[in-house]
Amino acid sequence: MSLKSILARSAGKLTRWGLTTFTRGGSSLPGKVATTIDPNILSHLANDYHVIIITGTNGKTLTTALTVQALQTTFDHIITNPTGSNMAQGIVSTFLSAPALPKGHKGIAVLEVDEGSLKHVVKHLQPIAFVHTNVFRDQMDRYGEIYSIYQLMTDAAKQAPEATIIANGDSPLFNSIELPNPRIYFGFDHESDHDVTPHYNTDGLLCPHCHKILQYHALTYANLGKYYCPSCDFKRPELTDKVTQLDELALTHSRFAINGHPFRIPVAGLYNIYNALAAYSVASFLGVKPDDIAQGFARAGRVFGRQEIFEIDGKKVLLNLVKNPVGLNQVLELIGLDKNPFTLVSILNNRYADGTDVSWIWDGNYEQIVDFPIEQVITSGMRADEMTLRLKVAGINPAIMAQVESHDEIIQRIQQADTEYVHILATYTAMLDLRETLIKRGYLKK
């Protein structure tokens, strides 16, 4: 390590010490300080680690958390970026905060990486594997269409051609072009073939070879499933790891089988079973046994802002992040499992991290919630007017709706709600800001 790198690492560690000692901490500033001194510091920091990069539109954070839990049953010296700080400076900060490795040992770094940041970090990290979770329309002002997002992912993969791509085989996009990397596919294979048609507003349904509309023998959600082209030989690839059975889809947990082995995770939804399946594929790729993976999953907790459960003065609250139409629809289906009367809170921001274009809410299927046992609706956020209008158009009775300005008002409305149960849907910065208020008022721990 050069003198510049040593100075950069020391400055970054000193910054982290100052932040954790005198403030509430900071996930990216140490990395910013270090990279300002040495733009190549990440190469030096990552040199002693086998790196797994997890990327895609939805599910990165939980897939990362489950992967870490599974690997910890077998390996020591695992680091990760658990706060979701998934851009270059935050990733540098992750390495700066890691404990020193024993001499002669290599660690494992399981890193969630933002799709837009891949090109900035892959050349430094030189991963042994990429995990591609899915690609859906998301923050179009930043990423563009799904094909632009996938281009970012494939360009990054080409920078590390020896790295294995562990990809969602149910996504047609991930099988659409040739790459130099070895590939492993995971997906759902729990039901007999039958004809099924995706929703007419679904993205990514054209065959990449002949541009005819794809058809499906099985469909989980959106464009994910056992696809095939009726006009050419394009079809879902062979799956190495597959969900072979769905046993229970509850509001608080899921039970299922992968390759015939039973698993349980403490979160709900088909989309989270995909996350568990991706984590299983990574762990299996590294030689972890199925029983050990199951033990790791059993120890996993909920990730902040993703089906996070807490109470506000006796009200049972479930907080979910929403950020794009596909993810929103999955969360709405999830809360539809709640048969208890509940209050719905929807907070819509449009800062850069949320996506400045909020037109995506009009592609979400809010119409389905009209039949849910909702007794009160509270809207808030920077674009509360738009959120209120969207719910009215969906068919929510304006008489049960209230629009409020602040998080304190949201909390007050929840305290006064007639229902025992509350569901909160929030975009990214809205979720972070609300959690900060809840922490200050003692309803959440940091």
Tab-separated table of C-alpha atoms in Angstrom:
chain	number	residue	atom	x	y	z
A	1	MET	CA	0.000	0.000	0.000
A	2	SER	CA	1.415	3.398	-1.019
A	3	LEU	CA	1.951	6.326	1.341
A	4	LYS	CA	-1.048	8.061	-0.271
A	5	SER	CA	-3.239	5.024	0.393
A	6	ILE	CA	-2.059	4.743	3.986
A	7	LEU	CA	-2.836	8.435	4.514
A	8	ALA	CA	-6.270	8.023	2.868
A	9	ARG	CA	-7.141	5.024	5.018
A	10	SER	CA	-5.998	6.779	8.193
A	11	ALA	CA	-7.959	9.933	7.360
A	12	GLY	CA	-11.073	7.899	6.596
A	13	LYS	CA	-10.813	5.941	9.843
A	14	LEU	CA	-10.227	9.151	11.812
A	15	THR	CA	-13.319	10.698	10.213
A	16	ARG	CA	-15.368	7.638	11.114
A	17	TRP	CA	-14.087	7.765	14.714
A	18	GLY	CA	-15.069	11.426	14.972
A	19	LEU	CA	-18.528	10.799	13.563
A	20	THR	CA	-19.283	7.840	15.816
A	21	THR	CA	-17.816	9.559	18.892
A	22	PHE	CA	-19.308	13.039	18.616
A	23	THR	CA	-22.355	12.661	16.328
A	24	ARG	CA	-24.884	10.009	15.344
A	25	GLY	CA	-22.457	8.643	12.808
A	26	GLY	CA	-22.393	8.812	9.024
A	27	SER	CA	-22.195	6.044	6.473
A	28	SER	CA	-20.511	7.774	3.510
A	29	LEU	CA	-18.401	10.716	4.754
A	30	PRO	CA	-15.365	8.586	5.764
A	31	GLY	CA	-15.363	7.123	2.265
A	32	LYS	CA	-15.606	10.578	0.729
A	33	VAL	CA	-12.601	11.781	2.726
A	34	ALA	CA	-10.545	8.695	1.837
A	35	THR	CA	-11.313	8.776	-1.886
A	36	THR	CA	-10.554	12.503	-2.066
A	37	ILE	CA	-7.018	11.761	-0.890
A	38	ASP	CA	-6.617	8.555	-2.937
A	39	PRO	CA	-9.158	7.838	-5.719
A	40	ASN	CA	-7.888	4.230	-5.850
A	41	ILE	CA	-8.194	3.518	-2.133
A	42	LEU	CA	-11.016	1.022	-2.725
A	43	SER	CA	-8.689	-1.262	-4.695
A	44	HIS	CA	-6.318	-1.463	-1.743
A	45	LEU	CA	-9.055	-1.919	0.855
A	46	ALA	CA	-10.807	-4.707	-1.094
A	47	ASN	CA	-7.656	-6.606	-1.962
A	48	ASP	CA	-7.945	-8.985	0.990
A	49	TYR	CA	-11.602	-9.902	0.369
A	50	HIS	CA	-13.598	-12.173	-1.880
A	51	VAL	CA	-16.313	-9.777	-3.020
A	52	ILE	CA	-19.941	-10.601	-3.826
A	53	ILE	CA	-21.860	-7.755	-5.501
A	54	ILE	CA	-25.661	-7.746	-5.166
A	55	THR	CA	-27.468	-5.424	-7.536
A	56	GLY	CA	-30.826	-4.930	-9.256
A	57	THR	CA	-33.946	-2.817	-8.886
A	58	ASN	CA	-35.723	-4.423	-5.932
A	59	GLY	CA	-34.588	-6.658	-3.107
A	60	LYS	CA	-30.911	-5.728	-2.819
A	61	THR	CA	-30.982	-4.929	0.899
A	62	LEU	CA	-32.796	-8.053	2.095
A	63	THR	CA	-30.899	-10.322	-0.297
A	64	THR	CA	-27.668	-8.921	1.121
A	65	ALA	CA	-28.829	-9.434	4.715
A	66	LEU	CA	-29.970	-13.017	4.102
A	67	THR	CA	-26.762	-13.838	2.233
A	68	VAL	CA	-24.682	-12.598	5.157
A	69	GLN	CA	-26.708	-14.675	7.630
A	70	ALA	CA	-26.319	-17.799	5.503
A	71	LEU	CA	-22.567	-17.351	5.014
A	72	GLN	CA	-21.927	-16.637	8.689
A	73	THR	CA	-22.888	-20.224	9.510
A	74	THR	CA	-19.758	-21.404	7.694
A	75	PHE	CA	-17.323	-18.514	7.251
A	76	ASP	CA	-15.642	-15.961	9.508
A	77	HIS	CA	-14.615	-12.394	8.652
A	78	ILE	CA	-17.677	-11.310	6.652
A	79	ILE	CA	-18.352	-7.630	6.101
A	80	THR	CA	-21.315	-5.897	4.491
A	81	ASN	CA	-22.967	-2.496	4.080
A	82	PRO	CA	-26.060	-3.047	6.262
A	83	THR	CA	-27.261	0.575	6.240
A	84	GLY	CA	-27.960	0.369	2.522
A	85	SER	CA	-25.222	2.910	1.739
A	86	ASN	CA	-24.720	1.350	-1.665
A	87	MET	CA	-22.835	3.962	-3.674
A	88	ALA	CA	-19.055	4.258	-4.042
A	89	GLN	CA	-18.287	6.387	-0.982
A	90	GLY	CA	-20.504	4.285	1.273
A	91	ILE	CA	-18.794	1.102	0.054
A	92	VAL	CA	-15.368	2.577	0.861
A	93	SER	CA	-16.724	3.433	4.320
A	94	THR	CA	-17.767	-0.205	4.776
A	95	PHE	CA	-14.181	-1.378	4.306
A	96	LEU	CA	-12.853	1.413	6.529
A	97	SER	CA	-15.087	0.246	9.372
A	98	ALA	CA	-14.107	-3.426	9.025
A	99	PRO	CA	-12.007	-5.036	11.777
A	100	ALA	CA	-8.475	-6.034	10.838
A	101	LEU	CA	-8.164	-9.479	9.249
A	102	PRO	CA	-5.846	-12.069	10.789
A	103	LYS	CA	-2.571	-12.198	8.924
A	104	GLY	CA	-2.775	-14.453	5.887
A	105	HIS	CA	-6.596	-14.649	5.926
A	106	LYS	CA	-9.061	-13.388	3.344
A	107	GLY	CA	-12.496	-12.125	4.264
A	108	ILE	CA	-15.773	-12.099	2.343
A	109	ALA	CA	-17.443	-8.809	1.462
A	110	VAL	CA	-21.153	-9.028	0.589
A	111	LEU	CA	-21.995	-5.654	-0.892
A	112	GLU	CA	-25.262	-4.142	-2.038
A	113	VAL	CA	-24.349	-1.874	-4.952
A	114	ASP	CA	-26.573	0.673	-6.647
A	115	GLU	CA	-26.912	-0.039	-10.361
A	116	GLY	CA	-25.668	3.431	-11.254
A	117	SER	CA	-22.564	2.996	-9.088
A	118	LEU	CA	-21.439	-0.352	-10.511
A	119	LYS	CA	-19.171	1.201	-13.133
A	120	HIS	CA	-17.354	3.191	-10.451
A	121	VAL	CA	-16.559	0.281	-8.124
A	122	VAL	CA	-16.279	-2.984	-10.073
A	123	LYS	CA	-12.786	-2.310	-11.391
A	124	HIS	CA	-11.637	-1.787	-7.798
A	125	LEU	CA	-13.567	-4.649	-6.204
A	126	GLN	CA	-12.948	-7.359	-8.849
A	127	PRO	CA	-15.784	-9.534	-7.474
A	128	ILE	CA	-15.971	-13.295	-7.637
A	129	ALA	CA	-19.733	-13.097	-8.234
A	130	PHE	CA	-22.527	-10.736	-9.186
A	131	VAL	CA	-26.108	-11.318	-8.031
A	132	HIS	CA	-28.741	-9.903	-10.398
A	133	THR	CA	-32.046	-9.772	-8.504
A	134	ASN	CA	-34.397	-8.198	-11.076
A	135	VAL	CA	-34.817	-5.139	-13.287
A	136	PHE	CA	-38.015	-3.117	-13.195
A	137	ARG	CA	-38.920	0.429	-14.165
A	138	ASP	CA	-37.528	2.598	-11.360
A	139	GLN	CA	-36.536	6.273	-11.033
A	140	MET	CA	-36.835	6.891	-14.768
A	141	ASP	CA	-35.436	10.405	-14.353
A	142	ARG	CA	-32.191	8.784	-13.212
A	143	TYR	CA	-31.977	5.386	-14.894
A	144	GLY	CA	-34.233	5.513	-17.923
A	145	GLU	CA	-35.981	2.368	-19.129
A	146	ILE	CA	-35.237	-1.199	-17.988
A	147	TYR	CA	-32.877	-1.824	-20.900
A	148	SER	CA	-30.711	1.109	-19.825
A	149	ILE	CA	-30.542	-0.312	-16.300
A	150	TYR	CA	-29.537	-3.743	-17.569
A	151	GLN	CA	-26.884	-2.144	-19.771
A	152	LEU	CA	-25.290	-0.698	-16.626
A	153	MET	CA	-25.260	-4.180	-15.085
A	154	THR	CA	-23.802	-5.956	-18.129
A	155	ASP	CA	-21.160	-3.277	-18.679
A	156	ALA	CA	-20.040	-3.847	-15.090
A	157	ALA	CA	-20.016	-7.633	-15.511
A	158	LYS	CA	-17.746	-7.315	-18.546
A	159	GLN	CA	-15.204	-5.516	-16.364
A	160	ALA	CA	-14.871	-8.743	-14.322
A	161	PRO	CA	-15.371	-11.521	-16.911
A	162	GLU	CA	-14.267	-14.293	-14.546
A	163	ALA	CA	-16.922	-13.408	-11.983
A	164	THR	CA	-19.938	-15.727	-11.960
A	165	ILE	CA	-23.311	-14.069	-12.537
A	166	ILE	CA	-25.981	-15.510	-10.242
A	167	ALA	CA	-29.143	-14.272	-11.916
A	168	ASN	CA	-32.907	-14.476	-11.620
A	169	GLY	CA	-33.703	-16.908	-14.403
A	170	ASP	CA	-37.381	-15.929	-14.326
A	171	SER	CA	-36.495	-12.519	-15.777
A	172	PRO	CA	-36.322	-12.582	-19.609
A	173	LEU	CA	-33.885	-9.672	-19.548
A	174	PHE	CA	-31.194	-11.676	-17.741
A	175	ASN	CA	-31.134	-14.248	-20.529
A	176	SER	CA	-31.299	-11.765	-23.387
A	177	ILE	CA	-27.646	-11.240	-24.330
A	178	GLU	CA	-24.413	-13.224	-24.344
A	179	LEU	CA	-21.822	-12.387	-21.707
A	180	PRO	CA	-18.306	-13.721	-21.096
A	181	ASN	CA	-19.129	-14.543	-17.471
A	182	PRO	CA	-20.158	-17.980	-16.174
A	183	ARG	CA	-23.841	-17.899	-15.192
A	184	ILE	CA	-26.049	-19.602	-12.627
A	185	TYR	CA	-29.819	-19.126	-12.698
A	186	PHE	CA	-32.421	-19.318	-9.945
A	187	GLY	CA	-36.217	-19.148	-10.182
A	188	PHE	CA	-39.613	-20.584	-9.266
A	189	ASP	CA	-40.599	-24.081	-10.357
A	190	HIS	CA	-43.357	-25.021	-7.925
A	191	GLU	CA	-46.337	-25.612	-10.221
A	192	SER	CA	-47.262	-27.496	-13.353
A	193	ASP	CA	-47.118	-25.743	-16.699
A	194	HIS	CA	-50.233	-23.827	-17.662
A	195	ASP	CA	-51.013	-20.877	-19.891
A	196	VAL	CA	-50.971	-17.516	-18.141
A	197	THR	CA	-50.951	-13.955	-19.478
A	198	PRO	CA	-49.144	-11.063	-17.737
A	199	HIS	CA	-50.923	-7.764	-17.135
A	200	TYR	CA	-51.119	-5.654	-20.300
A	201	ASN	CA	-49.042	-2.870	-18.704
A	202	THR	CA	-46.069	-5.152	-17.922
A	203	ASP	CA	-42.601	-4.145	-19.133
A	204	GLY	CA	-40.089	-6.435	-20.800
A	205	LEU	CA	-42.409	-8.850	-22.594
A	206	LEU	CA	-40.812	-8.751	-26.059
A	207	CYS	CA	-38.557	-11.576	-27.182
A	208	PRO	CA	-35.014	-10.152	-27.497
A	209	HIS	CA	-34.372	-12.363	-30.524
A	210	CYS	CA	-37.425	-11.925	-32.750
A	211	HIS	CA	-39.363	-9.172	-30.903
A	212	LYS	CA	-42.591	-11.161	-30.673
A	213	ILE	CA	-44.573	-11.122	-27.415
A	214	LEU	CA	-43.429	-13.695	-24.889
A	215	GLN	CA	-45.838	-16.230	-23.435
A	216	TYR	CA	-45.733	-17.964	-20.063
A	217	HIS	CA	-46.245	-21.451	-18.638
A	218	ALA	CA	-46.074	-19.993	-15.104
A	219	LEU	CA	-46.004	-16.465	-13.701
A	220	THR	CA	-45.065	-15.226	-10.228
A	221	TYR	CA	-45.528	-11.469	-10.719
A	222	ALA	CA	-44.771	-8.727	-13.258
A	223	ASN	CA	-42.705	-10.361	-16.047
A	224	LEU	CA	-41.127	-13.043	-13.850
A	225	GLY	CA	-41.887	-16.656	-14.619
A	226	LYS	CA	-41.431	-19.581	-16.969
A	227	TYR	CA	-41.423	-17.641	-20.222
A	228	TYR	CA	-40.977	-18.782	-23.796
A	229	CYS	CA	-41.258	-17.308	-27.268
A	230	PRO	CA	-43.831	-19.028	-29.509
A	231	SER	CA	-41.965	-17.834	-32.611
A	232	CYS	CA	-38.349	-18.820	-31.901
A	233	ASP	CA	-36.250	-20.886	-29.478
A	234	PHE	CA	-35.902	-18.217	-26.754
A	235	LYS	CA	-37.068	-19.537	-23.377
A	236	ARG	CA	-36.247	-19.565	-19.692
A	237	PRO	CA	-32.835	-21.159	-19.073
A	238	GLU	CA	-32.272	-24.219	-16.931
A	239	LEU	CA	-32.449	-23.351	-13.242
A	240	THR	CA	-29.737	-24.483	-10.839
A	241	ASP	CA	-31.656	-23.395	-7.749
A	242	LYS	CA	-35.429	-23.331	-7.689
A	243	VAL	CA	-38.385	-22.851	-5.371
A	244	THR	CA	-40.029	-26.247	-5.529
A	245	GLN	CA	-42.868	-25.670	-3.070
A	246	LEU	CA	-44.830	-22.824	-1.489
A	247	ASP	CA	-46.115	-23.851	1.938
A	248	GLU	CA	-47.320	-20.642	3.593
A	249	LEU	CA	-47.650	-16.992	2.593
A	250	ALA	CA	-48.592	-15.102	5.746
A	251	LEU	CA	-48.459	-11.427	6.693
A	252	THR	CA	-45.508	-11.987	9.039
A	253	HIS	CA	-43.517	-14.826	7.457
A	254	SER	CA	-43.134	-17.249	4.564
A	255	ARG	CA	-42.510	-21.000	4.360
A	256	PHE	CA	-41.291	-22.680	1.185
A	257	ALA	CA	-38.834	-25.227	-0.223
A	258	ILE	CA	-35.740	-24.683	-2.375
A	259	ASN	CA	-34.446	-27.717	-4.238
A	260	GLY	CA	-36.657	-29.783	-1.922
A	261	HIS	CA	-35.216	-28.333	1.317
A	262	PRO	CA	-37.633	-26.510	3.681
A	263	PHE	CA	-37.051	-22.861	4.637
A	264	ARG	CA	-38.738	-20.178	6.684
A	265	ILE	CA	-38.030	-16.439	6.616
A	266	PRO	CA	-39.470	-13.795	8.984
A	267	VAL	CA	-40.859	-11.637	6.170
A	268	ALA	CA	-43.768	-12.020	3.790
A	269	GLY	CA	-44.337	-11.841	0.056
A	270	LEU	CA	-43.290	-13.707	-3.084
A	271	TYR	CA	-40.751	-10.988	-3.766
A	272	ASN	CA	-38.960	-11.798	-0.516
A	273	ILE	CA	-38.905	-15.500	-1.365
A	274	TYR	CA	-37.020	-14.458	-4.499
A	275	ASN	CA	-34.567	-12.610	-2.225
A	276	ALA	CA	-34.115	-15.721	-0.104
A	277	LEU	CA	-33.658	-17.819	-3.236
A	278	ALA	CA	-30.916	-15.456	-4.461
A	279	ALA	CA	-29.197	-15.662	-1.063
A	280	TYR	CA	-29.457	-19.466	-1.155
A	281	SER	CA	-27.817	-19.498	-4.594
A	282	VAL	CA	-24.885	-17.394	-3.358
A	283	ALA	CA	-24.380	-19.534	-0.270
A	284	SER	CA	-24.636	-22.747	-2.285
A	285	PHE	CA	-22.160	-21.345	-4.825
A	286	LEU	CA	-19.702	-20.884	-1.939
A	287	GLY	CA	-20.301	-24.402	-0.619
A	288	VAL	CA	-22.655	-23.767	2.307
A	289	LYS	CA	-24.954	-26.722	3.032
A	290	PRO	CA	-28.765	-26.327	2.817
A	291	ASP	CA	-29.284	-27.049	6.533
A	292	ASP	CA	-26.772	-24.354	7.447
A	293	ILE	CA	-28.441	-21.893	5.079
A	294	ALA	CA	-31.770	-22.640	6.790
A	295	GLN	CA	-30.186	-21.896	10.178
A	296	GLY	CA	-28.883	-18.610	8.843
A	297	PHE	CA	-32.284	-17.622	7.477
A	298	ALA	CA	-33.876	-18.496	10.822
A	299	ARG	CA	-31.571	-15.985	12.547
A	300	ALA	CA	-32.317	-13.203	10.086
A	301	GLY	CA	-34.127	-10.144	11.332
A	302	ARG	CA	-36.226	-7.619	9.481
A	303	VAL	CA	-34.375	-4.937	7.560
A	304	PHE	CA	-35.177	-1.346	8.522
A	305	GLY	CA	-38.023	0.098	6.502
A	306	ARG	CA	-38.874	-3.248	4.915
A	307	GLN	CA	-41.785	-4.837	6.775
A	308	GLU	CA	-40.492	-3.190	9.931
A	309	ILE	CA	-42.799	-3.806	12.906
A	310	PHE	CA	-43.129	-1.486	15.903
A	311	GLU	CA	-45.785	0.063	18.144
A	312	ILE	CA	-47.017	3.621	18.642
A	313	ASP	CA	-48.878	3.795	21.951
A	314	GLY	CA	-50.446	0.385	21.518
A	315	LYS	CA	-51.022	0.654	17.765
A	316	LYS	CA	-49.324	-2.155	15.828
A	317	VAL	CA	-47.508	-0.590	12.870
A	318	LEU	CA	-45.996	-2.213	9.773
A	319	LEU	CA	-43.683	0.070	7.735
A	320	ASN	CA	-42.876	-0.693	4.099
A	321	LEU	CA	-40.661	1.069	1.584
A	322	VAL	CA	-42.243	1.639	-1.845
A	323	LYS	CA	-40.391	3.117	-4.806
A	324	ASN	CA	-41.682	1.760	-8.122
A	325	PRO	CA	-44.858	0.216	-9.578
A	326	VAL	CA	-43.831	-3.444	-9.344
A	327	GLY	CA	-42.584	-3.154	-5.774
A	328	LEU	CA	-45.647	-1.142	-4.788
A	329	ASN	CA	-48.019	-3.749	-6.191
A	330	GLN	CA	-46.258	-6.505	-4.277
A	331	VAL	CA	-46.510	-4.527	-1.024
A	332	LEU	CA	-50.195	-3.794	-1.651
A	333	GLU	CA	-50.864	-7.497	-2.188
A	334	LEU	CA	-48.969	-8.182	1.017
A	335	ILE	CA	-51.052	-5.835	3.180
A	336	GLY	CA	-54.116	-7.312	1.544
A	337	LEU	CA	-53.364	-10.403	3.645
A	338	ASP	CA	-54.311	-8.380	6.748
A	339	LYS	CA	-57.951	-9.147	7.525
A	340	ASN	CA	-58.026	-6.779	10.520
A	341	PRO	CA	-59.425	-3.262	10.064
A	342	PHE	CA	-56.459	-0.921	9.656
A	343	THR	CA	-55.354	2.653	9.041
A	344	LEU	CA	-53.304	3.288	5.892
A	345	VAL	CA	-50.589	5.956	5.830
A	346	SER	CA	-49.000	6.859	2.479
A	347	ILE	CA	-46.037	9.263	2.362
A	348	LEU	CA	-44.737	10.413	-1.038
A	349	ASN	CA	-41.489	12.357	-1.471
A	350	ASN	CA	-39.674	13.206	-4.705
A	351	ARG	CA	-36.138	13.986	-3.684
A	352	TYR	CA	-33.304	12.659	-5.866
A	353	ALA	CA	-33.033	9.409	-3.878
A	354	ASP	CA	-36.782	8.791	-4.323
A	355	GLY	CA	-36.872	9.718	-7.987
A	356	THR	CA	-38.078	13.197	-8.863
A	357	ASP	CA	-40.748	11.878	-11.237
A	358	VAL	CA	-43.679	10.511	-9.213
A	359	SER	CA	-45.818	9.508	-12.183
A	360	TRP	CA	-45.048	5.882	-11.272
A	361	ILE	CA	-47.803	5.932	-8.648
A	362	TRP	CA	-50.322	6.024	-11.497
A	363	ASP	CA	-49.012	2.668	-12.740
A	364	GLY	CA	-49.464	1.071	-9.321
A	365	ASN	CA	-52.624	-0.946	-8.752
A	366	TYR	CA	-54.076	1.110	-5.894
A	367	GLU	CA	-57.527	0.119	-7.127
A	368	GLN	CA	-57.139	-3.245	-5.370
A	369	ILE	CA	-57.107	-1.614	-1.917
A	370	VAL	CA	-60.683	-0.388	-2.233
A	371	ASP	CA	-61.805	-3.807	-0.991
A	372	PHE	CA	-59.335	-3.862	1.927
A	373	PRO	CA	-60.672	-3.269	5.476
A	374	ILE	CA	-59.301	0.307	5.561
A	375	GLU	CA	-61.040	2.615	8.031
A	376	GLN	CA	-58.825	5.695	7.680
A	377	VAL	CA	-56.265	6.976	5.149
A	378	ILE	CA	-53.556	9.512	5.971
A	379	THR	CA	-51.435	11.079	3.214
A	380	SER	CA	-48.330	13.194	3.622
A	381	GLY	CA	-44.953	14.048	2.094
A	382	MET	CA	-43.570	16.519	-0.418
A	383	ARG	CA	-46.082	15.327	-3.025
A	384	ALA	CA	-49.003	14.695	-0.684
A	385	ASP	CA	-51.447	16.404	-3.069
A	386	GLU	CA	-50.562	13.929	-5.829
A	387	MET	CA	-50.820	10.993	-3.429
A	388	THR	CA	-54.220	12.127	-2.197
A	389	LEU	CA	-55.484	12.531	-5.752
A	390	ARG	CA	-54.201	9.091	-6.772
A	391	LEU	CA	-56.067	7.406	-3.905
A	392	LYS	CA	-59.254	9.302	-4.642
A	393	VAL	CA	-59.071	8.227	-8.290
A	394	ALA	CA	-58.495	4.642	-7.115
A	395	GLY	CA	-61.855	4.814	-5.369
A	396	ILE	CA	-60.987	5.590	-1.755
A	397	ASN	CA	-63.823	7.464	-0.040
A	398	PRO	CA	-62.653	11.069	0.542
A	399	ALA	CA	-64.599	11.086	3.812
A	400	ILE	CA	-62.051	8.735	5.418
A	401	MET	CA	-59.000	10.614	4.090
A	402	ALA	CA	-56.851	13.208	5.835
A	403	GLN	CA	-53.800	15.013	4.446
A	404	VAL	CA	-51.206	16.190	6.968
A	405	GLU	CA	-48.010	18.207	6.783
A	406	SER	CA	-45.583	16.744	9.319
A	407	HIS	CA	-44.402	13.492	10.820
A	408	ASP	CA	-45.588	14.631	14.222
A	409	GLU	CA	-49.081	15.009	12.762
A	410	ILE	CA	-48.834	11.506	11.279
A	411	ILE	CA	-47.937	10.116	14.692
A	412	GLN	CA	-50.777	12.050	16.319
A	413	ARG	CA	-53.277	10.673	13.788
A	414	ILE	CA	-52.018	7.146	14.416
A	415	GLN	CA	-52.374	7.640	18.173
A	416	GLN	CA	-55.965	8.785	17.656
A	417	ALA	CA	-56.872	6.114	15.087
A	418	ASP	CA	-59.801	3.820	15.814
A	419	THR	CA	-57.921	0.823	14.446
A	420	GLU	CA	-55.359	-1.234	16.313
A	421	TYR	CA	-53.382	-1.934	13.124
A	422	VAL	CA	-51.592	0.579	10.894
A	423	HIS	CA	-49.807	0.126	7.577
A	424	ILE	CA	-47.342	2.811	6.448
A	425	LEU	CA	-46.125	3.030	2.855
A	426	ALA	CA	-43.256	5.480	2.326
A	427	THR	CA	-40.782	6.369	-0.388
A	428	TYR	CA	-37.092	6.176	0.481
A	429	THR	CA	-36.379	9.599	1.966
A	430	ALA	CA	-39.849	9.702	3.520
A	431	MET	CA	-39.081	6.412	5.250
A	432	LEU	CA	-35.716	7.677	6.519
A	433	ASP	CA	-37.187	10.963	7.774
A	434	LEU	CA	-40.121	9.236	9.479
A	435	ARG	CA	-37.802	6.747	11.180
A	436	GLU	CA	-35.677	9.625	12.455
A	437	THR	CA	-38.751	11.190	14.049
A	438	LEU	CA	-39.844	7.842	15.498
A	439	ILE	CA	-36.368	7.312	16.969
A	440	LYS	CA	-36.356	10.769	18.557
A	441	ARG	CA	-39.747	10.092	20.134
A	442	GLY	CA	-38.704	6.690	21.432
A	443	TYR	CA	-40.885	4.487	19.235
A	444	LEU	CA	-37.904	2.978	17.388
A	445	LYS	CA	-34.351	2.169	18.334
A	446	LYS	CA	-31.604	3.465	16.088
